[in-house]
Rosetta silent file (secondary structure, phi, psi, omega in degrees, C-alpha in Angstrom):
SEQUENCE: MSRAEWESLCDGCARCCLIKLEDEETEALHYTGVACRYLDRKQCNCSVYNERTKLVPDCLELSIDNVDQLYWMPQSCAYRLLAEGGTLPEWHPLVSGKQTSVHEAGIDICGFAISEDEVESEDDLEAYIID
SCORE:     score description
SCORE:     0.000 S_00000001
   1 L     0.000  118.178 -169.283    0.176    0.206   -0.102 S_00000001
   2 L   -73.617  159.621 -169.003    1.602    3.525   -0.814 S_00000001
   3 L   -79.229   21.056  131.852    1.580    6.151    1.711 S_00000001
   4 L   -91.574  -18.086 -178.223   -1.330    7.784   -0.028 S_00000001
   5 L   -88.084  -42.968 -169.525   -3.299    4.866   -0.220 S_00000001
   6 L   -61.620  -53.757 -159.961   -2.502    4.239    3.944 S_00000001
   7 H   -52.239  -41.714  164.920   -3.148    7.945    4.570 S_00000001
   8 H   -26.983  -36.435 -158.223   -6.731    7.445    2.365 S_00000001
   9 H   -82.041  -26.800  171.081   -8.060    5.191    5.226 S_00000001
  10 L   -77.794  104.576 -161.731   -8.373    8.124    7.499 S_00000001
  11 L   -41.979  -64.407 -133.745  -12.204    9.357    7.865 S_00000001
  12 L    98.947   13.826 -169.077  -11.173   12.498    9.260 S_00000001
  13 L   -93.658   -4.418  164.076  -13.343   12.157   12.416 S_00000001
  14 L    76.738  -18.190  174.336  -10.752   13.435   14.563 S_00000001
  15 H   -50.610  -43.132 -165.959  -11.556   10.946   17.496 S_00000001
  16 H   -41.203  -29.597 -165.636   -8.046    9.882   17.799 S_00000001
  17 H   -74.396  -17.462  168.394   -7.267   13.429   18.877 S_00000001
  18 L   -58.720  119.410 -170.461   -9.284   13.102   21.761 S_00000001
  19 L   -57.166  136.724  160.087   -7.447   13.377   25.190 S_00000001
  20 E   -93.261 -172.503  135.061   -8.104    9.444   26.889 S_00000001
  21 E  -156.407  131.185  179.813   -7.766    8.318   30.142 S_00000001
  22 E   -85.131  140.345  175.215   -7.174    5.083   31.843 S_00000001
  23 L   -80.751  107.808  162.327   -8.468    3.853   34.839 S_00000001
  24 L   -54.239  -13.332 -171.668   -5.139    2.601   36.645 S_00000001
  25 L   -97.952  -61.608 -164.245   -7.014    0.010   38.651 S_00000001
  26 L   -90.690  -37.194 -169.518   -9.453   -1.475   35.935 S_00000001
  27 L    93.143  -39.031  179.460   -7.433   -0.607   32.710 S_00000001
  28 L   -47.700  129.015 -175.131  -10.483    0.800   31.161 S_00000001
  29 E   -82.446  143.481 -166.403  -10.194    3.485   28.630 S_00000001
  30 E  -122.064  125.425  172.685  -12.167    6.624   28.992 S_00000001
  31 E   -81.522  132.845  178.795  -12.601    9.125   25.988 S_00000001
  32 E  -122.462  164.199 -166.393  -13.181   12.988   27.124 S_00000001
  33 L   -74.404   21.552  177.284  -14.623   15.333   25.242 S_00000001
  34 E   -97.808  123.030  169.316  -11.219   17.490   24.903 S_00000001
  35 L   -59.015 -163.552  156.662   -9.176   17.636   21.863 S_00000001
  36 L   -97.748  174.416 -168.579   -5.231   17.979   21.437 S_00000001
  37 L   -81.910  -24.148 -178.272   -4.711   22.346   21.156 S_00000001
  38 L   -84.646   -8.402  177.955   -3.646   21.203   17.408 S_00000001
  39 E   -60.953  125.721  176.514   -6.610   19.969   16.413 S_00000001
  40 E   -98.164  118.898 -147.252   -8.456   22.355   14.037 S_00000001
  41 L   -83.039  -11.285 -165.794  -11.617   22.147   15.483 S_00000001
  42 L   -99.031  -38.679 -169.539  -13.383   23.605   12.303 S_00000001
  43 L   -97.982  -21.534 -170.184  -11.809   21.462    9.399 S_00000001
  44 L    62.467   67.264 -172.579  -11.112   18.558   11.822 S_00000001
  45 E  -151.730 -168.149 -162.692   -7.671   17.840   10.750 S_00000001
  46 E  -122.980  145.180 -171.957   -4.716   18.282   12.805 S_00000001
  47 L  -111.656   12.074  168.847   -2.965   21.957   11.746 S_00000001
  48 L  -115.469   34.376 -157.267    0.789   20.609   12.716 S_00000001
  49 L   -68.906  -20.594  179.368    0.226   17.145   10.856 S_00000001
  50 L  -121.701   41.627  176.064    3.589   16.544    9.805 S_00000001
  51 L  -123.423   -8.195 -155.149    5.318   18.127   12.775 S_00000001
  52 H   -66.732  -23.630  170.384    2.469   16.331   15.513 S_00000001
  53 H   -58.125  -79.243  153.498    4.958   13.404   16.321 S_00000001
  54 H    15.637  -75.911 -140.501    7.561   16.446   17.447 S_00000001
  55 H  -100.991  -33.605 -171.479    5.342   18.839   18.812 S_00000001
  56 L  -137.059   82.519  171.739    3.000   16.353   21.040 S_00000001
  57 L   -42.719  -15.429 -170.744    5.118   13.357   22.137 S_00000001
  58 L  -102.649   11.780  172.280    2.444   10.852   23.156 S_00000001
  59 L   -87.406  119.768  175.111    0.874   11.326   19.291 S_00000001
  60 L   -70.404  137.352  169.332    1.623    8.266   17.241 S_00000001
  61 L   -91.827  124.693  166.229    2.419    7.989   13.264 S_00000001
  62 L   -65.512  137.135  172.619   -0.228    5.156   12.767 S_00000001
  63 L  -167.318  142.397 -165.097    1.713    2.014   10.276 S_00000001
  64 L   -49.541  -15.793 -171.137    0.512   -1.613    9.453 S_00000001
  65 L   -59.482  -43.654 -159.970    3.357   -2.484   11.929 S_00000001
  66 L  -115.445   12.589 -172.431    1.674   -0.963   15.181 S_00000001
  67 L   -74.850  -34.541 -162.021   -2.255   -0.182   14.258 S_00000001
  68 L   -73.748  -15.431  174.352   -3.382   -3.728   15.531 S_00000001
  69 L   -87.143   19.069 -166.846   -1.447   -2.782   18.950 S_00000001
  70 L  -132.635   97.061  156.316   -3.180    0.694   19.463 S_00000001
  71 L   -74.240  -42.576  166.992   -6.403   -0.359   21.500 S_00000001
  72 L   -33.077  -40.296 -150.236   -7.102    3.531   22.102 S_00000001
  73 L   -91.497  136.287 -154.050   -8.218    4.031   18.706 S_00000001
  74 L   -52.314  141.611  167.631  -12.058    4.478   18.349 S_00000001
  75 L   -72.111  -18.760  110.234  -13.490    1.459   17.142 S_00000001
  76 L    12.882  -31.520 -163.223  -14.693    3.340   13.926 S_00000001
  77 L   -57.055  100.964 -165.252  -11.359    3.477   13.173 S_00000001
  78 L   -76.618    0.407 -176.270  -11.066    2.233    9.559 S_00000001
  79 L   -91.350  -39.604  175.907   -7.258    1.516   10.277 S_00000001
  80 H   -75.076  -92.203 -153.493   -8.676   -0.769   13.569 S_00000001
  81 H   -58.665  -24.206  171.181  -11.132   -2.081   11.591 S_00000001
  82 H   -64.574  -53.607 -176.735   -9.060   -3.689    8.730 S_00000001
  83 H   -37.388  -36.532 -142.937   -6.195   -4.500   11.356 S_00000001
  84 L  -126.983    4.367 -179.456   -9.291   -6.746   13.011 S_00000001
  85 L   110.136  -28.276 -156.352  -10.916   -7.811    9.830 S_00000001
  86 L   -78.672 -147.644 -165.581  -13.725   -6.038    9.469 S_00000001
  87 L  -132.019  160.155  169.866  -14.765   -3.939    6.854 S_00000001
  88 L   -79.293  111.707 -162.002  -15.285   -0.064    6.146 S_00000001
  89 L   -50.680 -177.624 -179.264  -18.728    1.419    7.017 S_00000001
  90 L   -92.407   -6.522  148.510  -20.883    2.989    4.383 S_00000001
  91 L   -79.179  -18.729  176.397  -19.945    6.615    5.980 S_00000001
  92 L   -56.808  116.227  170.590  -16.578    6.190    5.253 S_00000001
  93 H   -10.003  -78.732 -156.093  -14.996    8.682    2.230 S_00000001
  94 H   -54.037  -45.997 -168.453  -13.900    5.611    0.339 S_00000001
  95 H   -77.970  -88.217  172.131  -17.309    4.088    0.370 S_00000001
  96 H   -42.939  -33.431 -173.616  -19.666    7.015   -0.113 S_00000001
  97 H    76.711   25.376 -177.138  -17.202    9.052   -2.263 S_00000001
  98 L  -119.889   95.689 -167.191  -18.121   11.738    0.150 S_00000001
  99 L   -72.384  -37.181  170.449  -15.593   13.433    2.458 S_00000001
 100 L   -71.155   10.227  164.250  -18.733   14.944    4.249 S_00000001
 101 H   -46.780  -62.598  160.592  -20.256   11.595    4.969 S_00000001
 102 H     2.909  -70.555  136.604  -18.281   11.445    7.843 S_00000001
 103 H   -30.365  -86.666  163.683  -20.053   14.562    9.110 S_00000001
 104 H   -25.255  -60.467 -174.399  -23.393   13.596    7.875 S_00000001
 105 L   -83.162   18.704  176.898  -23.289   10.381    9.876 S_00000001
 106 L    49.131   22.815 -176.347  -22.207   12.084   13.187 S_00000001
 107 L   -92.921   -6.808 -171.844  -18.975   10.234   13.726 S_00000001
 108 L   -72.227 -162.567 -158.110  -16.581   13.108   13.692 S_00000001
 109 L  -118.203  -27.050 -158.201  -15.684   15.150   16.768 S_00000001
 110 L   -48.679  153.724  176.838  -15.967   18.379   15.033 S_00000001
 111 L    95.549  -45.941 -165.848  -18.684   20.539   16.770 S_00000001
 112 L  -141.006  -14.636  165.497  -18.479   19.501   20.362 S_00000001
 113 L   -70.506  139.075 -169.398  -14.949   18.927   21.250 S_00000001
 114 E   -83.583  179.804  166.956  -13.133   21.665   23.404 S_00000001
 115 L  -101.220  166.164  173.804   -9.156   22.485   22.904 S_00000001
 116 L   -82.679  -11.985 -167.371   -7.109   21.203   25.848 S_00000001
 117 L   -61.099  -43.779  178.232   -6.059   24.811   25.776 S_00000001
 118 L   -81.049   10.034 -159.135   -9.406   25.343   27.658 S_00000001
 119 L  -116.797   93.005 -179.418   -9.032   22.763   30.106 S_00000001
 120 L   -25.727  -85.168 -173.093   -7.241   24.767   33.811 S_00000001
 121 L   -82.068  139.885  168.735   -5.789   21.093   34.756 S_00000001
 122 L   -74.279  -15.056 -154.877   -4.957   17.963   33.375 S_00000001
 123 L   -76.427  -30.502 -166.799   -6.510   17.005   37.425 S_00000001
 124 L   -84.113  -16.833 -179.859   -9.997   18.545   35.556 S_00000001
 125 H   -38.219  -52.118  168.531   -9.989   15.710   32.897 S_00000001
 126 H   -58.403  -15.405  162.665  -12.301   13.653   34.244 S_00000001
 127 H   -70.104  -24.024  175.438  -15.092   16.107   34.296 S_00000001
 128 H   -82.741    9.249 -153.928  -15.016   15.849   30.522 S_00000001
 129 E   -87.314  131.978 -150.271  -15.229   11.818   30.326 S_00000001
 130 E  -125.446  127.185  169.916  -17.597   11.161   27.652 S_00000001
 131 L   -34.964    0.000    0.000  -19.822    7.868   26.439 S_00000001
């Protein structure tokens, strides 16, 4: 798969840009409604995409070699779906033929997520846990 083909698997939902909290006792993963400061919440994409792993040490570059190990990726993520032997959903742009289908299906986080810059302290992140 070429780099362009690999990148086209991303549906642009930006769910991977949400800050996640892991319960140390149960190892349960909880998504918050707080997104990385570099997420352009209007366009639903990273404003520093080519520099993201340098600017945000926790931001990982997905590859065919590590995608099956990234349990924190959203269940709807194309990379995760394909790694687990699934298929792309009908709202995925590669299936629908429309980039807007992700937003129309209510899959993206644009419009509800806030920036981590709006949260006073990391200790406050628990208040932003979403279902």
